Tab-separated table of C-alpha atoms in Angstrom:
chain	number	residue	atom	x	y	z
S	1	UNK	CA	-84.775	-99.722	-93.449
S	2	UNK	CA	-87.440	-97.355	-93.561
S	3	UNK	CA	-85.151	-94.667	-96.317
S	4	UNK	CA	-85.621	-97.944	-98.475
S	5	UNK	CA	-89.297	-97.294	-98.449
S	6	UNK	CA	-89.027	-93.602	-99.997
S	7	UNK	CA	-87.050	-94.647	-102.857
S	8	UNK	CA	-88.836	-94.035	-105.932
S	9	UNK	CA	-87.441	-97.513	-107.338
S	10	UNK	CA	-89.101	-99.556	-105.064
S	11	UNK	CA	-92.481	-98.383	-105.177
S	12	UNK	CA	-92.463	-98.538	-108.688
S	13	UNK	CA	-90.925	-102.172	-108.656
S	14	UNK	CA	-93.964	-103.011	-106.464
S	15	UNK	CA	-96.145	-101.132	-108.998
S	16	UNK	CA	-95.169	-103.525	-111.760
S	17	UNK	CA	-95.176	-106.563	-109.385
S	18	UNK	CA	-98.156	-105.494	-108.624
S	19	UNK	CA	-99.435	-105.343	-112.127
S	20	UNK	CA	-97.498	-108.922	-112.921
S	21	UNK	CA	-100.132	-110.799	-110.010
S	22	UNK	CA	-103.308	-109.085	-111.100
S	23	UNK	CA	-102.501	-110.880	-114.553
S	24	UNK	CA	-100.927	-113.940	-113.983
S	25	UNK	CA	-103.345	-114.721	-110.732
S	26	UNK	CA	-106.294	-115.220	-113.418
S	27	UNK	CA	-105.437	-119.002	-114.146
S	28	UNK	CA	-105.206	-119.439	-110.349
S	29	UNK	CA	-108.480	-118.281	-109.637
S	30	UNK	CA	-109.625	-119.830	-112.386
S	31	UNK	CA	-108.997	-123.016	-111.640
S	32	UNK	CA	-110.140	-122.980	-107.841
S	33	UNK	CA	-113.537	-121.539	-109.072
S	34	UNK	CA	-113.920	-123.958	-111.350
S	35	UNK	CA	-112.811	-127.269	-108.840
S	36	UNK	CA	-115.293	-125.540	-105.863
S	37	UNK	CA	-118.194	-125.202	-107.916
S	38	UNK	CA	-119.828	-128.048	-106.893
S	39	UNK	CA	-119.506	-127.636	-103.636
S	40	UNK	CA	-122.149	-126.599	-100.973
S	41	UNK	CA	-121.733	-123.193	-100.254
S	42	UNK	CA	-119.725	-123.330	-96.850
S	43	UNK	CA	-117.262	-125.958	-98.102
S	44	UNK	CA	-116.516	-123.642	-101.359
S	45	UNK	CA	-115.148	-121.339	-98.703
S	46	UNK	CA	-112.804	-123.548	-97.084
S	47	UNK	CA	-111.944	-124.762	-100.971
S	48	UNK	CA	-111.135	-120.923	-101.880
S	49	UNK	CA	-109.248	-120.248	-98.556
S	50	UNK	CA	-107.200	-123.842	-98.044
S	51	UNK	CA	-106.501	-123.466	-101.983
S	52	UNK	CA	-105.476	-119.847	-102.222
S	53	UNK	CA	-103.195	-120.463	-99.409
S	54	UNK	CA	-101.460	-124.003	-101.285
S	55	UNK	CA	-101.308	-121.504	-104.577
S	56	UNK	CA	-99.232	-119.031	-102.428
S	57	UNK	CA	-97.213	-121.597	-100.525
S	58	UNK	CA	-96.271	-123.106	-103.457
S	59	UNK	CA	-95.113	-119.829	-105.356
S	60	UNK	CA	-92.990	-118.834	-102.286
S	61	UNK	CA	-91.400	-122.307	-102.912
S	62	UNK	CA	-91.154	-122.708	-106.866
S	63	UNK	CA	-90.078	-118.887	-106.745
S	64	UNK	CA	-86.538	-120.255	-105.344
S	65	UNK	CA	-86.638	-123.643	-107.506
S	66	UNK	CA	-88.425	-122.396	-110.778
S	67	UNK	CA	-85.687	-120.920	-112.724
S	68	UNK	CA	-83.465	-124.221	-113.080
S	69	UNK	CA	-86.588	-126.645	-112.996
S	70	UNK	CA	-87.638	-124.534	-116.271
S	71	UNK	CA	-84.465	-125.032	-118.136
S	72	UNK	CA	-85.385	-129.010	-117.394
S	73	UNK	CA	-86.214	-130.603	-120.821
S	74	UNK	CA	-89.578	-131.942	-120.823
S	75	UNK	CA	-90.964	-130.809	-117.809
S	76	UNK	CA	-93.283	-128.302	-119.233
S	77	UNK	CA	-94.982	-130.622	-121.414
S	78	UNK	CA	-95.502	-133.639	-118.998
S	79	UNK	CA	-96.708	-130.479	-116.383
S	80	UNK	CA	-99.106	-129.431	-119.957
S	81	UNK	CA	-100.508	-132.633	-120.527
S	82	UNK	CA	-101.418	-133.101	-116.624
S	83	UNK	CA	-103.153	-129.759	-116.910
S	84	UNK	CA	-105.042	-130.782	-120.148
S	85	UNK	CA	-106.195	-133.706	-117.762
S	86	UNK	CA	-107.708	-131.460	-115.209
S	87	UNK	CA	-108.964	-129.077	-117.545
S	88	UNK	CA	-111.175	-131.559	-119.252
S	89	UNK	CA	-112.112	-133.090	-115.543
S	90	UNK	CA	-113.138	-130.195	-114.353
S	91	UNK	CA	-116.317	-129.873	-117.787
S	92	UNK	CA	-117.169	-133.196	-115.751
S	93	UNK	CA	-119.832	-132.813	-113.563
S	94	UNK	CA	-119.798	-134.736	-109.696
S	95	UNK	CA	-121.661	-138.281	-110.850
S	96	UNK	CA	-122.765	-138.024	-106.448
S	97	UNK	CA	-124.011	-141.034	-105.147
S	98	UNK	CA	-125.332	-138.441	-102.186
S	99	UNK	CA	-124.361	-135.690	-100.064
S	100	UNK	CA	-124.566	-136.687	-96.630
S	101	UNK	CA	-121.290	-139.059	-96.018
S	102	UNK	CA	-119.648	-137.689	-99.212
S	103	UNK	CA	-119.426	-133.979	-98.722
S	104	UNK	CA	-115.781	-134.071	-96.670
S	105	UNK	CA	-113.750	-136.306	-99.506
S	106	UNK	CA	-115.672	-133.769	-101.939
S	107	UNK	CA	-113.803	-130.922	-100.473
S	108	UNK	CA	-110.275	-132.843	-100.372
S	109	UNK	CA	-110.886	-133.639	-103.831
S	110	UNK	CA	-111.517	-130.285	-104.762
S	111	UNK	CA	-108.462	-129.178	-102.667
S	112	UNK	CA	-106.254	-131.913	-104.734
S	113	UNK	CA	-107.250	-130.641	-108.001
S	114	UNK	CA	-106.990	-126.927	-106.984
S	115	UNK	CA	-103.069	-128.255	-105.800
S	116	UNK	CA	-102.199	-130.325	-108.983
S	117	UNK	CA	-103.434	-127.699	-111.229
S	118	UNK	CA	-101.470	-124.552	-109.092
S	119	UNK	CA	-98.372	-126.525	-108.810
S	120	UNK	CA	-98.622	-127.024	-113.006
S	121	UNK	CA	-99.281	-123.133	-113.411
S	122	UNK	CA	-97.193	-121.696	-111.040
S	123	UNK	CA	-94.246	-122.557	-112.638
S	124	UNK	CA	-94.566	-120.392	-115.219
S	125	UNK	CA	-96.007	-117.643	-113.267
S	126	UNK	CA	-93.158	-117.428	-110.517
S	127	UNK	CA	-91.007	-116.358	-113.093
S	128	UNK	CA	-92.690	-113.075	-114.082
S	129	UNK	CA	-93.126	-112.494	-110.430
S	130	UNK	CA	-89.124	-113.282	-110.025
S	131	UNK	CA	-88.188	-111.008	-112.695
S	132	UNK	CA	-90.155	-107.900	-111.967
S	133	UNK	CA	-88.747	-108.093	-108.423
S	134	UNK	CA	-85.365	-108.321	-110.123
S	135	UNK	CA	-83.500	-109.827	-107.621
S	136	UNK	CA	-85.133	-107.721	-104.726
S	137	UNK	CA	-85.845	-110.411	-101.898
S	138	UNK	CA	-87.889	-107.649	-100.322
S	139	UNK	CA	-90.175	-107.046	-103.439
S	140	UNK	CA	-90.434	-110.731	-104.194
S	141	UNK	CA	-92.023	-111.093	-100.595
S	142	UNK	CA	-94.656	-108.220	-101.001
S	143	UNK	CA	-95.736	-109.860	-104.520
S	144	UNK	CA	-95.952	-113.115	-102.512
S	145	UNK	CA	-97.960	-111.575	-99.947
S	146	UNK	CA	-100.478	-109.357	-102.388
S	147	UNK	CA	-101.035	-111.978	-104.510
S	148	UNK	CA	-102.909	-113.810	-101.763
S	149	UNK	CA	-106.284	-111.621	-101.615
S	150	UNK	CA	-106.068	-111.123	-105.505
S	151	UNK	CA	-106.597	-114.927	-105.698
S	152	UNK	CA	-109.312	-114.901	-102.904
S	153	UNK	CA	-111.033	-112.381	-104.408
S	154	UNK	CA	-110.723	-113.290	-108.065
S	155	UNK	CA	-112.328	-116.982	-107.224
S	156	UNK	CA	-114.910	-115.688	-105.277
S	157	UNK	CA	-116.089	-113.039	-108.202
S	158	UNK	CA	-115.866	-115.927	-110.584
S	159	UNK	CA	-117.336	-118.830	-108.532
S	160	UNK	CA	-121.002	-116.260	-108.078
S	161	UNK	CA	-120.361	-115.263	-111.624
S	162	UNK	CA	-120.436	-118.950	-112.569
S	163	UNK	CA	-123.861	-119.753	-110.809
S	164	UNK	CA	-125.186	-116.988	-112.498
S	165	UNK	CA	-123.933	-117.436	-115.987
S	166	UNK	CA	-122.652	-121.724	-116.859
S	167	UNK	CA	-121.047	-120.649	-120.128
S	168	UNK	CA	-118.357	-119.409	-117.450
S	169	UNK	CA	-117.587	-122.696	-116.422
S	170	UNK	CA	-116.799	-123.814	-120.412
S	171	UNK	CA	-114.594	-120.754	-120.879
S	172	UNK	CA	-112.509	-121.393	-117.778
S	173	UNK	CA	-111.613	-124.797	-118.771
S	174	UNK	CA	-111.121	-123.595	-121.970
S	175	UNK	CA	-108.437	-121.047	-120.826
S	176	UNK	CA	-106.883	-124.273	-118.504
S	177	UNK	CA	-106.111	-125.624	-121.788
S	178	UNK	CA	-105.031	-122.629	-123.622
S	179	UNK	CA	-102.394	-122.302	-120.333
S	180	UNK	CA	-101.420	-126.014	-121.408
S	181	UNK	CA	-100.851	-125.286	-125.015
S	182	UNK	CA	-98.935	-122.708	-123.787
S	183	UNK	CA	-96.798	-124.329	-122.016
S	184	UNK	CA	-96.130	-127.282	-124.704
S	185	UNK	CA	-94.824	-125.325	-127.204
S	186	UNK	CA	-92.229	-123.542	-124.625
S	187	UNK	CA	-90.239	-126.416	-123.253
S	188	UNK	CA	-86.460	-125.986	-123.766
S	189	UNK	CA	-86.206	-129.768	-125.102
S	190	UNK	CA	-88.033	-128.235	-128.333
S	191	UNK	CA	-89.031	-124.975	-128.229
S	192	UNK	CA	-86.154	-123.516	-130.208
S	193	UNK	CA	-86.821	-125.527	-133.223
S	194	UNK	CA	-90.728	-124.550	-133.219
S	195	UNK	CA	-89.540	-120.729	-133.118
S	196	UNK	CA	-87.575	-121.855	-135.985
S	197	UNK	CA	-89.138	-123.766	-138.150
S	198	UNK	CA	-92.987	-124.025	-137.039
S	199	UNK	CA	-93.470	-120.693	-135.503
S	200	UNK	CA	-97.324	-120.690	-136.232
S	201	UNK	CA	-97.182	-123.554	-133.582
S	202	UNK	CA	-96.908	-121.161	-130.942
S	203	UNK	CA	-100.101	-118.896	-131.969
S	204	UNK	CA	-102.258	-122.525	-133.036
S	205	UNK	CA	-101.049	-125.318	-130.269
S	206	UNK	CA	-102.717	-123.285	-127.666
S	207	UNK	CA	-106.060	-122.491	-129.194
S	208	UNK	CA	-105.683	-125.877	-130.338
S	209	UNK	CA	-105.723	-127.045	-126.703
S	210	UNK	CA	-108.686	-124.549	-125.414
S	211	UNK	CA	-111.047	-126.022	-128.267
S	212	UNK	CA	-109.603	-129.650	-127.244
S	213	UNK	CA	-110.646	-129.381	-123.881
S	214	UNK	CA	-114.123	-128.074	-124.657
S	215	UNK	CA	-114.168	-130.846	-127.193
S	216	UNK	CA	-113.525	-133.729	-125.042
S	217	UNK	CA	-114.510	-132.574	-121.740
S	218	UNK	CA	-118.006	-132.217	-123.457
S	219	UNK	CA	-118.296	-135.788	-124.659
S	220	UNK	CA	-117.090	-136.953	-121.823
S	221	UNK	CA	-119.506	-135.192	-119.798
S	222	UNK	CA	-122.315	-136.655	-122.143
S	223	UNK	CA	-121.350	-140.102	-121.716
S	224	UNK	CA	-121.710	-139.250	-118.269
S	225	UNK	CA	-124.715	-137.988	-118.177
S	226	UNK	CA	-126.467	-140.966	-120.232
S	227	UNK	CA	-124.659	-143.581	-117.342
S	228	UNK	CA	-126.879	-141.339	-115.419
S	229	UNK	CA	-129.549	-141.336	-116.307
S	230	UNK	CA	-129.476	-145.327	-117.269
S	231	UNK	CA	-128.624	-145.836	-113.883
S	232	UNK	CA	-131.889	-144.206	-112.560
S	233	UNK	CA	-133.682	-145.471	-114.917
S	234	UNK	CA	-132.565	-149.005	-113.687
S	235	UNK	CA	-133.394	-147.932	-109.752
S	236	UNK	CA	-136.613	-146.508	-110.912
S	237	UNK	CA	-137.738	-149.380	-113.125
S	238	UNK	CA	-136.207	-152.586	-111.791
S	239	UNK	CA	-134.853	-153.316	-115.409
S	240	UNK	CA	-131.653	-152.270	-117.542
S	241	UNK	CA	-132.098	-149.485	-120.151
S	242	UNK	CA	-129.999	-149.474	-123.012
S	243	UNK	CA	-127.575	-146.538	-123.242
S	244	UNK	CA	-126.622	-145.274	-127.021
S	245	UNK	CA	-122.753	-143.746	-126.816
C-alpha cells in the first residue's frame, strides 16, 4: 500500500484532481453563499457546513450514477431549467414577516436550495472529477475528500466578500445561469444537432441565460419590493396604497 504512494503517477493524478475541484467547486460555493446570505451570522455557519457536507455526499453518490444518468435524454435540460429557477430566486430578497419564530425554517430553506441547486450542478462536475481519477477508486476518494474544505472555504470568502461588495450577489446568480445555459445546450437528446447545425448556440445560450437571470430576477425583486413597501404603508397608515407594476 504505502509503494503506491511513491509512484510518480499518483501524485500527479491527485495534482490534476486537485486542480479539477479548485475549478469546478466555484458554482458550489457559489450557490451556498448566495442561499446563506440572509442569514444571521451563526445560522450562515451551519448553512455553509450542513451544505458543504450535502454537496460532498451527493458527489460521492452521483460519482457512481453520473455517467449513465448523463447519457439520459433530457435530463440536463429539465436539471437547467430548475437551476434557472433558483438562480433567479436567489436575486429575491427574504420578504420576513420577522426574525424571532422564523429564523429555524430560514435555515432549512436555505439548506433546500443549497441541495436542489448542488444536486443540479454536480452532475456535471462528478464527471471531470471521475475522469481525472481515471478509474483510480483511490484518487476518486482523495478528490472527494479535498473538495470538502475548498467548498467551505470558497463560501465563506464569498459570503464576507458579498457583505462588503452587493454587485457580488448579481454576478453569482448570473454565473447560476450561465451553469444552466450550459447545461441546455449539452443534453444528448439534442446536443449533436446544435454542434452541427447551430454551433453559435453553445457560445450564446449560456450568456443568454446569465443576462436572463439578472433580467428577471431583478424585476421580480422590484415587484417585491413595491408589495413591500405597500404593505407598510398599509400598517403604517390604516389605508391601501396603490402599487404601480
Amino acid at each position: 500500500m504505502l509503494e503506491f504512494f511513491t509512484e510518480p503517477q499518483f501524485w500527479v493524478g491527485l495534482a490534476q484532481i486537485t486542480l479539477v475541484n479548485i475549478v469546478l467547486s466555484g458554482d458550489n460555493a457559489v450557490v451556498i453563499a448566495l442561499a446563506a446570505r440572509s442569514l444571521p451570522r451563526q445560522q450562515q455557519k451551519q448553512a455553509i457546513i450542513w451544505g458543504s457536507a450535502a454537496a460532498i455526499v451527493m458527489r460521492i453518490v452521483l460519482t457512481i450514477a453520473a455517467m449513465e444518468l448523463l447519457r439520459l435524454p433530457y435530463l440536463k435540460l429539465v436539471g437547467s431549467l430548475f437551476l434557472f429557477y433558483i438562480a433567479v430566486g436567489l436575486l429575491i430578497p427574504e420578504g420576513g414577516e420577522g426574525e424571532g419564530h422564523a429564523g429555524k425554517s430560514t435555515l432549512w430553506a436555505a439548506i433546500r436550495t443549497i441541495l436542489w441547486a448542488d444536486l443540479i450542478m454536480s452532475l456535471d462536475n462528478v464527471l471531470g472529477v471521475a475522469a481525472a481519477a481515471n478509474g483510480d477508486l483511490l484518487l476518486l476518494v482523495l478528490g472527494l475528500l479535498i473538495s470538502i474544505p475548498l467548498i467551505i472555504f470558497g463560501s465563506t470568502l464569498i459570503l464576507k466578500l458579498m457583505e462588503r461588495f452587493p454587485v457580488i450577489i448579481t454576478l453569482g446568480a448570473a454565473l447560476l445561469g450561465y451553469v444552466a445555459g450550459e447545461m441546455l445546450v449539452t443534453d444528448p437528446a439534442y446536443s449533436g444537432w446544435i454542434e452541427a447545425n447551430l454551433h453559435v448556440a453553445e457560445m450564446a445560450v449560456p450568456i443568454i441565460g446569465a443576462v436572463l437571470v439578472v433580467v428577471v430576477g431583478k424585476w421580480l425583486a422590484l415587484r417585491a419590493s413595491r408589495k413591500n413597501a405597500a404593505h407598510s404603508d398599509r400598517l403604517h397608515t390604516g389605508r391601501p396604497t396603490k402599487v404601480h407594476q
